[in-house]
Amino acid sequence: GTPSDFMYSNLYLDANIPFVEWTVLFYVATYFYAIALPVIIPFRDYMIQFIMDVWWCTILSGLLYFALPFVVLQKDFEAHTLFGKILMLDRGYDGPSAAFPAFHVIWGCIASYYYFLRFKKYKLLWALVAFLIAMSCLTTGNHSIGDVLAGIAVFVFVRFRKNLQAQIMVWYDSVCKTFLKGCRVEFAFVLRCICTSAGILGAAVILHSFTGNIDRTAFMVFAGGGLSLAFIFNKMIQGK
């Protein structure tokens, strides 16, 4: 449901985006586009990657839905056509809350990426489908520009998480070796955990000051998750 301390994710530019009822076809087609993927792409390796990507996107999006009380101000309209009635029906299940990031965009990007891996010669087609799905989120008035951009950001982060993780680990290890040179291994590990958890908690504090709407439960989740991630991350560094 809509949180009591909600904020709109809409930007000033959202008001200038035209409302086009028939683009609901692309919006609704997202469900079938993603559901058909396991049937069309039978390769086991791709499916394992796909499932992992979906899980990561779901977890990350869920955390954002939980921590940020954003809702979208959906555009009002009167349904005079079949497309309008389909859109109204969809809004009955897809309300204004849990819209940042737009999961339709995430689904469209993930599905297009794996269709591309299976049928590479149609790469422009898959890119076009992802674009049309993203645009339909805006032209149906179901999402804001911020929702769409956040959806793209989540997809990029999840899809290239291994490359990002490798680069972060190399940079982090280099910094730690520079500042903790000469320290005992156990002491250096403890300091790494403290610094990492402090950074994550600091991000939570900044997020809280930015929104002013993160409750105590959400903050404790960030704190506990930060400490756990700090320990795991530094164990990974230590094991290199």
PDB file of C-alpha atoms in Angstrom:
ATOM      1  CA  GLY A   1       0.000   0.000   0.000  1.00  0.00           C
ATOM      2  CA  THR A   2       0.885   3.673  -0.101  1.00  0.00           C
ATOM      3  CA  PRO A   3       3.051   4.696   2.900  1.00  0.00           C
ATOM      4  CA  SER A   4       1.774   7.542   5.067  1.00  0.00           C
ATOM      5  CA  ASP A   5       5.042   9.466   4.689  1.00  0.00           C
ATOM      6  CA  PHE A   6       5.242   9.076   0.917  1.00  0.00           C
ATOM      7  CA  MET A   7       7.010  11.359  -1.558  1.00  0.00           C
ATOM      8  CA  TYR A   8       6.327  11.629  -5.284  1.00  0.00           C
ATOM      9  CA  SER A   9       9.031  10.407  -7.640  1.00  0.00           C
ATOM     10  CA  ASN A  10       7.705  12.610 -10.438  1.00  0.00           C
ATOM     11  CA  LEU A  11       9.980  15.223 -11.956  1.00  0.00           C
ATOM     12  CA  TYR A  12       9.043  18.519 -13.591  1.00  0.00           C
ATOM     13  CA  LEU A  13       9.523  16.983 -17.054  1.00  0.00           C
ATOM     14  CA  ASP A  14       6.941  14.268 -16.393  1.00  0.00           C
ATOM     15  CA  ALA A  15       4.139  16.767 -16.916  1.00  0.00           C
ATOM     16  CA  ASN A  16       5.322  17.306 -20.522  1.00  0.00           C
ATOM     17  CA  ILE A  17       5.190  13.626 -21.504  1.00  0.00           C
ATOM     18  CA  PRO A  18       2.117  12.907 -23.665  1.00  0.00           C
ATOM     19  CA  PHE A  19      -0.441  10.354 -22.512  1.00  0.00           C
ATOM     20  CA  VAL A  20      -0.952   7.688 -25.198  1.00  0.00           C
ATOM     21  CA  GLU A  21      -3.487   5.009 -24.300  1.00  0.00           C
ATOM     22  CA  TRP A  22      -2.567   2.451 -26.967  1.00  0.00           C
ATOM     23  CA  THR A  23       1.005   2.153 -25.670  1.00  0.00           C
ATOM     24  CA  VAL A  24      -0.476   0.070 -22.866  1.00  0.00           C
ATOM     25  CA  LEU A  25       0.013  -2.804 -25.330  1.00  0.00           C
ATOM     26  CA  PHE A  26       3.786  -2.562 -24.851  1.00  0.00           C
ATOM     27  CA  TYR A  27       3.331  -2.158 -21.109  1.00  0.00           C
ATOM     28  CA  VAL A  28       1.208  -5.293 -20.756  1.00  0.00           C
ATOM     29  CA  ALA A  29       3.316  -7.221 -23.281  1.00  0.00           C
ATOM     30  CA  THR A  30       6.196  -7.044 -20.791  1.00  0.00           C
ATOM     31  CA  TYR A  31       4.652  -9.896 -18.818  1.00  0.00           C
ATOM     32  CA  PHE A  32       4.473 -12.214 -21.828  1.00  0.00           C
ATOM     33  CA  TYR A  33       7.872 -11.077 -23.087  1.00  0.00           C
ATOM     34  CA  ALA A  34       9.524 -12.159 -19.850  1.00  0.00           C
ATOM     35  CA  ILE A  35       7.442 -15.315 -19.256  1.00  0.00           C
ATOM     36  CA  ALA A  36       8.286 -16.651 -22.739  1.00  0.00           C
ATOM     37  CA  LEU A  37      12.014 -16.389 -22.082  1.00  0.00           C
ATOM     38  CA  PRO A  38      12.538 -19.788 -20.360  1.00  0.00           C
ATOM     39  CA  VAL A  39      10.770 -21.516 -23.254  1.00  0.00           C
ATOM     40  CA  ILE A  40      12.658 -19.731 -26.023  1.00  0.00           C
ATOM     41  CA  ILE A  41      16.058 -19.878 -24.351  1.00  0.00           C
ATOM     42  CA  PRO A  42      16.612 -23.493 -23.253  1.00  0.00           C
ATOM     43  CA  PHE A  43      20.331 -23.206 -22.571  1.00  0.00           C
ATOM     44  CA  ARG A  44      21.058 -24.172 -18.973  1.00  0.00           C
ATOM     45  CA  ASP A  45      23.934 -21.732 -18.435  1.00  0.00           C
ATOM     46  CA  TYR A  46      21.906 -18.774 -19.638  1.00  0.00           C
ATOM     47  CA  MET A  47      18.928 -19.761 -17.500  1.00  0.00           C
ATOM     48  CA  ILE A  48      21.029 -19.956 -14.335  1.00  0.00           C
ATOM     49  CA  GLN A  49      22.395 -16.479 -15.054  1.00  0.00           C
ATOM     50  CA  PHE A  50      18.887 -15.231 -15.818  1.00  0.00           C
ATOM     51  CA  ILE A  51      17.457 -16.591 -12.560  1.00  0.00           C
ATOM     52  CA  MET A  52      20.335 -15.095 -10.568  1.00  0.00           C
ATOM     53  CA  ASP A  53      19.841 -11.712 -12.250  1.00  0.00           C
ATOM     54  CA  VAL A  54      16.120 -11.787 -11.483  1.00  0.00           C
ATOM     55  CA  TRP A  55      16.780 -12.626  -7.836  1.00  0.00           C
ATOM     56  CA  TRP A  56      19.366  -9.864  -7.485  1.00  0.00           C
ATOM     57  CA  CYS A  57      17.028  -7.326  -9.123  1.00  0.00           C
ATOM     58  CA  THR A  58      14.161  -8.426  -6.898  1.00  0.00           C
ATOM     59  CA  ILE A  59      16.230  -8.132  -3.710  1.00  0.00           C
ATOM     60  CA  LEU A  60      17.729  -4.772  -4.651  1.00  0.00           C
ATOM     61  CA  SER A  61      14.390  -3.352  -5.790  1.00  0.00           C
ATOM     62  CA  GLY A  62      12.715  -4.683  -2.653  1.00  0.00           C
ATOM     63  CA  LEU A  63      15.253  -2.885  -0.472  1.00  0.00           C
ATOM     64  CA  LEU A  64      14.642   0.347  -2.382  1.00  0.00           C
ATOM     65  CA  TYR A  65      10.858  -0.057  -2.084  1.00  0.00           C
ATOM     66  CA  PHE A  66      11.276  -0.623   1.651  1.00  0.00           C
ATOM     67  CA  ALA A  67      13.738   2.187   2.315  1.00  0.00           C
ATOM     68  CA  LEU A  68      12.425   4.917   0.020  1.00  0.00           C
ATOM     69  CA  PRO A  69       8.746   5.886   0.410  1.00  0.00           C
ATOM     70  CA  PHE A  70       8.389   6.986  -3.212  1.00  0.00           C
ATOM     71  CA  VAL A  71       5.081   6.742  -5.045  1.00  0.00           C
ATOM     72  CA  VAL A  72       4.261   7.867  -8.549  1.00  0.00           C
ATOM     73  CA  LEU A  73       1.562  10.412  -9.321  1.00  0.00           C
ATOM     74  CA  GLN A  74      -0.202   8.509 -12.083  1.00  0.00           C
ATOM     75  CA  LYS A  75      -1.943  10.526 -14.767  1.00  0.00           C
ATOM     76  CA  ASP A  76      -5.711  10.611 -14.509  1.00  0.00           C
ATOM     77  CA  PHE A  77      -7.825   9.789 -17.546  1.00  0.00           C
ATOM     78  CA  GLU A  78     -11.222   8.483 -18.559  1.00  0.00           C
ATOM     79  CA  ALA A  79     -11.273   5.120 -20.300  1.00  0.00           C
ATOM     80  CA  HIS A  80     -13.212   5.539 -23.571  1.00  0.00           C
ATOM     81  CA  THR A  81     -11.379   2.910 -25.619  1.00  0.00           C
ATOM     82  CA  LEU A  82     -10.369  -0.720 -25.222  1.00  0.00           C
ATOM     83  CA  PHE A  83      -6.789   0.384 -24.547  1.00  0.00           C
ATOM     84  CA  GLY A  84      -7.982   2.663 -21.771  1.00  0.00           C
ATOM     85  CA  LYS A  85      -9.986  -0.157 -20.194  1.00  0.00           C
ATOM     86  CA  ILE A  86      -6.936  -2.451 -20.306  1.00  0.00           C
ATOM     87  CA  LEU A  87      -4.877   0.272 -18.650  1.00  0.00           C
ATOM     88  CA  MET A  88      -7.470   0.777 -15.914  1.00  0.00           C
ATOM     89  CA  LEU A  89      -7.554  -2.980 -15.332  1.00  0.00           C
ATOM     90  CA  ASP A  90      -3.767  -3.088 -15.049  1.00  0.00           C
ATOM     91  CA  ARG A  91      -3.769  -0.193 -12.581  1.00  0.00           C
ATOM     92  CA  GLY A  92      -6.049  -2.258 -10.387  1.00  0.00           C
ATOM     93  CA  TYR A  93      -3.089  -4.594  -9.822  1.00  0.00           C
ATOM     94  CA  ASP A  94      -0.211  -2.165 -10.367  1.00  0.00           C
ATOM     95  CA  GLY A  95      -0.784   0.835  -8.116  1.00  0.00           C
ATOM     96  CA  PRO A  96       1.244   4.000  -7.503  1.00  0.00           C
ATOM     97  CA  SER A  97       3.391   2.509  -4.712  1.00  0.00           C
ATOM     98  CA  ALA A  98       6.459   0.294  -5.245  1.00  0.00           C
ATOM     99  CA  ALA A  99       7.104   2.114  -8.505  1.00  0.00           C
ATOM    100  CA  PHE A 100      10.676   3.295  -7.856  1.00  0.00           C
ATOM    101  CA  PRO A 101      12.434   1.563  -9.560  1.00  0.00           C
ATOM    102  CA  ALA A 102      10.071   0.549 -12.384  1.00  0.00           C
ATOM    103  CA  PHE A 103      10.159  -3.243 -12.483  1.00  0.00           C
ATOM    104  CA  HIS A 104       8.624  -3.235 -15.973  1.00  0.00           C
ATOM    105  CA  VAL A 105      11.813  -1.547 -17.158  1.00  0.00           C
ATOM    106  CA  ILE A 106      13.959  -4.063 -15.285  1.00  0.00           C
ATOM    107  CA  TRP A 107      12.052  -6.976 -16.803  1.00  0.00           C
ATOM    108  CA  GLY A 108      12.263  -5.459 -20.271  1.00  0.00           C
ATOM    109  CA  CYS A 109      16.019  -4.905 -20.040  1.00  0.00           C
ATOM    110  CA  ILE A 110      16.794  -8.324 -18.566  1.00  0.00           C
ATOM    111  CA  ALA A 111      14.625 -10.174 -21.062  1.00  0.00           C
ATOM    112  CA  SER A 112      16.044  -8.225 -24.025  1.00  0.00           C
ATOM    113  CA  TYR A 113      19.583  -8.957 -22.868  1.00  0.00           C
ATOM    114  CA  TYR A 114      18.979 -12.718 -22.808  1.00  0.00           C
ATOM    115  CA  TYR A 115      17.038 -12.713 -26.056  1.00  0.00           C
ATOM    116  CA  PHE A 116      20.082 -10.988 -27.501  1.00  0.00           C
ATOM    117  CA  LEU A 117      22.374 -13.760 -26.203  1.00  0.00           C
ATOM    118  CA  ARG A 118      20.167 -16.336 -27.954  1.00  0.00           C
ATOM    119  CA  PHE A 119      19.474 -14.419 -31.180  1.00  0.00           C
ATOM    120  CA  LYS A 120      22.347 -11.982 -31.625  1.00  0.00           C
ATOM    121  CA  LYS A 121      21.541 -11.027 -35.204  1.00  0.00           C
ATOM    122  CA  TYR A 122      18.319  -9.371 -33.992  1.00  0.00           C
ATOM    123  CA  LYS A 123      20.059  -7.143 -31.445  1.00  0.00           C
ATOM    124  CA  LEU A 124      18.388  -3.987 -32.742  1.00  0.00           C
ATOM    125  CA  LEU A 125      14.978  -5.608 -32.317  1.00  0.00           C
ATOM    126  CA  TRP A 126      15.655  -6.521 -28.668  1.00  0.00           C
ATOM    127  CA  ALA A 127      16.986  -3.036 -27.975  1.00  0.00           C
ATOM    128  CA  LEU A 128      13.856  -1.552 -29.576  1.00  0.00           C
ATOM    129  CA  VAL A 129      11.557  -3.743 -27.469  1.00  0.00           C
ATOM    130  CA  ALA A 130      13.332  -2.672 -24.265  1.00  0.00           C
ATOM    131  CA  PHE A 131      13.043   0.961 -25.348  1.00  0.00           C
ATOM    132  CA  LEU A 132       9.331   0.655 -26.154  1.00  0.00           C
ATOM    133  CA  ILE A 133       8.625  -0.973 -22.789  1.00  0.00           C
ATOM    134  CA  ALA A 134      10.480   1.805 -20.989  1.00  0.00           C
ATOM    135  CA  MET A 135       8.643   4.479 -22.988  1.00  0.00           C
ATOM    136  CA  SER A 136       5.282   2.824 -22.356  1.00  0.00           C
ATOM    137  CA  CYS A 137       5.904   3.210 -18.623  1.00  0.00           C
ATOM    138  CA  LEU A 138       5.927   6.972 -19.241  1.00  0.00           C
ATOM    139  CA  THR A 139       3.247   7.340 -21.934  1.00  0.00           C
ATOM    140  CA  THR A 140       0.719   5.314 -19.928  1.00  0.00           C
ATOM    141  CA  GLY A 141       1.347   7.578 -16.954  1.00  0.00           C
ATOM    142  CA  ASN A 142       2.080   4.561 -14.744  1.00  0.00           C
ATOM    143  CA  HIS A 143       5.652   5.608 -13.961  1.00  0.00           C
ATOM    144  CA  SER A 144       7.757   8.727 -13.728  1.00  0.00           C
ATOM    145  CA  ILE A 145      11.068   9.467 -15.415  1.00  0.00           C
ATOM    146  CA  GLY A 146      12.763   8.826 -12.071  1.00  0.00           C
ATOM    147  CA  ASP A 147      11.169   5.372 -11.854  1.00  0.00           C
ATOM    148  CA  VAL A 148      12.397   4.471 -15.336  1.00  0.00           C
ATOM    149  CA  LEU A 149      15.928   5.740 -14.765  1.00  0.00           C
ATOM    150  CA  ALA A 150      16.100   3.866 -11.456  1.00  0.00           C
ATOM    151  CA  GLY A 151      14.974   0.691 -13.226  1.00  0.00           C
ATOM    152  CA  ILE A 152      17.716   1.050 -15.821  1.00  0.00           C
ATOM    153  CA  ALA A 153      20.273   1.702 -13.072  1.00  0.00           C
ATOM    154  CA  VAL A 154      19.244  -1.451 -11.179  1.00  0.00           C
ATOM    155  CA  PHE A 155      19.539  -3.540 -14.348  1.00  0.00           C
ATOM    156  CA  VAL A 156      22.991  -2.161 -15.187  1.00  0.00           C
ATOM    157  CA  PHE A 157      24.222  -2.663 -11.630  1.00  0.00           C
ATOM    158  CA  VAL A 158      22.955  -6.245 -11.424  1.00  0.00           C
ATOM    159  CA  ARG A 159      24.008  -7.318 -14.903  1.00  0.00           C
ATOM    160  CA  PHE A 160      27.552  -5.999 -14.493  1.00  0.00           C
ATOM    161  CA  ARG A 161      27.836  -6.628 -10.749  1.00  0.00           C
ATOM    162  CA  LYS A 162      30.756  -9.048 -11.130  1.00  0.00           C
ATOM    163  CA  ASN A 163      32.851  -6.529 -13.048  1.00  0.00           C
ATOM    164  CA  LEU A 164      31.961  -3.815 -10.541  1.00  0.00           C
ATOM    165  CA  GLN A 165      32.744  -6.123  -7.635  1.00  0.00           C
ATOM    166  CA  ALA A 166      36.135  -7.024  -9.091  1.00  0.00           C
ATOM    167  CA  GLN A 167      37.064  -3.380  -9.621  1.00  0.00           C
ATOM    168  CA  ILE A 168      35.869  -2.394  -6.139  1.00  0.00           C
ATOM    169  CA  MET A 169      37.829  -5.226  -4.534  1.00  0.00           C
ATOM    170  CA  VAL A 170      41.032  -4.265  -6.351  1.00  0.00           C
ATOM    171  CA  TRP A 171      40.640  -0.598  -5.381  1.00  0.00           C
ATOM    172  CA  TYR A 172      39.646  -1.382  -1.801  1.00  0.00           C
ATOM    173  CA  ASP A 173      42.522  -3.838  -1.308  1.00  0.00           C
ATOM    174  CA  SER A 174      44.984  -1.289  -2.683  1.00  0.00           C
ATOM    175  CA  VAL A 175      43.725   1.426  -0.308  1.00  0.00           C
ATOM    176  CA  CYS A 176      43.833  -0.916   2.699  1.00  0.00           C
ATOM    177  CA  LYS A 177      47.372  -2.065   1.912  1.00  0.00           C
ATOM    178  CA  THR A 178      48.474   1.556   1.686  1.00  0.00           C
ATOM    179  CA  PHE A 179      46.996   2.677   5.016  1.00  0.00           C
ATOM    180  CA  LEU A 180      47.335  -0.568   6.976  1.00  0.00           C
ATOM    181  CA  LYS A 181      50.881  -1.412   5.947  1.00  0.00           C
ATOM    182  CA  GLY A 182      52.741  -3.077   8.825  1.00  0.00           C
ATOM    183  CA  CYS A 183      49.596  -3.971  10.811  1.00  0.00           C
ATOM    184  CA  ARG A 184      48.995  -7.516  11.982  1.00  0.00           C
ATOM    185  CA  VAL A 185      46.608  -9.471   9.751  1.00  0.00           C
ATOM    186  CA  GLU A 186      43.946  -9.828  12.477  1.00  0.00           C
ATOM    187  CA  PHE A 187      44.102  -6.134  13.386  1.00  0.00           C
ATOM    188  CA  ALA A 188      43.959  -5.082   9.743  1.00  0.00           C
ATOM    189  CA  PHE A 189      40.900  -7.280   9.189  1.00  0.00           C
ATOM    190  CA  VAL A 190      39.076  -5.698  12.154  1.00  0.00           C
ATOM    191  CA  LEU A 191      39.902  -2.208  10.912  1.00  0.00           C
ATOM    192  CA  ARG A 192      38.647  -3.089   7.443  1.00  0.00           C
ATOM    193  CA  CYS A 193      35.350  -4.306   8.890  1.00  0.00           C
ATOM    194  CA  ILE A 194      34.977  -1.136  10.956  1.00  0.00           C
ATOM    195  CA  CYS A 195      35.733   1.138   7.989  1.00  0.00           C
ATOM    196  CA  THR A 196      33.414  -0.734   5.634  1.00  0.00           C
ATOM    197  CA  SER A 197      30.511  -0.874   8.094  1.00  0.00           C
ATOM    198  CA  ALA A 198      31.044   2.804   8.935  1.00  0.00           C
ATOM    199  CA  GLY A 199      30.781   3.627   5.241  1.00  0.00           C
ATOM    200  CA  ILE A 200      27.553   1.654   4.829  1.00  0.00           C
ATOM    201  CA  LEU A 201      26.040   3.128   7.979  1.00  0.00           C
ATOM    202  CA  GLY A 202      27.115   6.563   6.806  1.00  0.00           C
ATOM    203  CA  ALA A 203      25.253   5.970   3.552  1.00  0.00           C
ATOM    204  CA  ALA A 204      22.162   5.019   5.570  1.00  0.00           C
ATOM    205  CA  VAL A 205      22.439   8.231   7.602  1.00  0.00           C
ATOM    206  CA  ILE A 206      22.788  10.301   4.445  1.00  0.00           C
ATOM    207  CA  LEU A 207      19.787   8.521   2.952  1.00  0.00           C
ATOM    208  CA  HIS A 208      17.810   9.225   6.102  1.00  0.00           C
ATOM    209  CA  SER A 209      18.732  12.902   6.078  1.00  0.00           C
ATOM    210  CA  PHE A 210      17.813  13.118   2.391  1.00  0.00           C
ATOM    211  CA  THR A 211      14.369  11.558   2.720  1.00  0.00           C
ATOM    212  CA  GLY A 212      13.676  12.145   6.402  1.00  0.00           C
ATOM    213  CA  ASN A 213      11.319   9.199   6.227  1.00  0.00           C
ATOM    214  CA  ILE A 214      13.263   6.033   7.049  1.00  0.00           C
ATOM    215  CA  ASP A 215      11.798   4.496  10.198  1.00  0.00           C
ATOM    216  CA  ARG A 216      13.741   2.723  12.910  1.00  0.00           C
ATOM    217  CA  THR A 217      13.093  -0.743  11.492  1.00  0.00           C
ATOM    218  CA  ALA A 218      14.457   0.214   8.080  1.00  0.00           C
ATOM    219  CA  PHE A 219      17.494   1.828   9.674  1.00  0.00           C
ATOM    220  CA  MET A 220      18.186  -1.307  11.737  1.00  0.00           C
ATOM    221  CA  VAL A 221      17.958  -3.410   8.599  1.00  0.00           C
ATOM    222  CA  PHE A 222      20.547  -1.174   6.941  1.00  0.00           C
ATOM    223  CA  ALA A 223      22.741  -1.306  10.045  1.00  0.00           C
ATOM    224  CA  GLY A 224      22.585  -5.088  10.428  1.00  0.00           C
ATOM    225  CA  GLY A 225      23.042  -5.611   6.712  1.00  0.00           C
ATOM    226  CA  GLY A 226      25.966  -3.203   6.693  1.00  0.00           C
ATOM    227  CA  LEU A 227      27.801  -5.053   9.442  1.00  0.00           C
ATOM    228  CA  SER A 228      27.151  -8.416   7.788  1.00  0.00           C
ATOM    229  CA  LEU A 229      28.272  -7.187   4.378  1.00  0.00           C
ATOM    230  CA  ALA A 230      31.381  -5.651   5.912  1.00  0.00           C
ATOM    231  CA  PHE A 231      32.378  -8.986   7.437  1.00  0.00           C
ATOM    232  CA  ILE A 232      31.672 -10.975   4.250  1.00  0.00           C
ATOM    233  CA  PHE A 233      33.338  -8.441   1.982  1.00  0.00           C
ATOM    234  CA  ASN A 234      36.497  -8.317   4.053  1.00  0.00           C
ATOM    235  CA  LYS A 235      36.617 -12.101   4.258  1.00  0.00           C
ATOM    236  CA  MET A 236      36.581 -12.115   0.455  1.00  0.00           C
ATOM    237  CA  ILE A 237      39.434  -9.603   0.375  1.00  0.00           C
ATOM    238  CA  GLN A 238      41.406 -11.574   2.940  1.00  0.00           C
ATOM    239  CA  GLY A 239      40.974 -14.765   0.958  1.00  0.00           C
ATOM    240  CA  LYS A 240      42.444 -13.322  -2.256  1.00  0.00           C
TER     241      LYS A 240
END
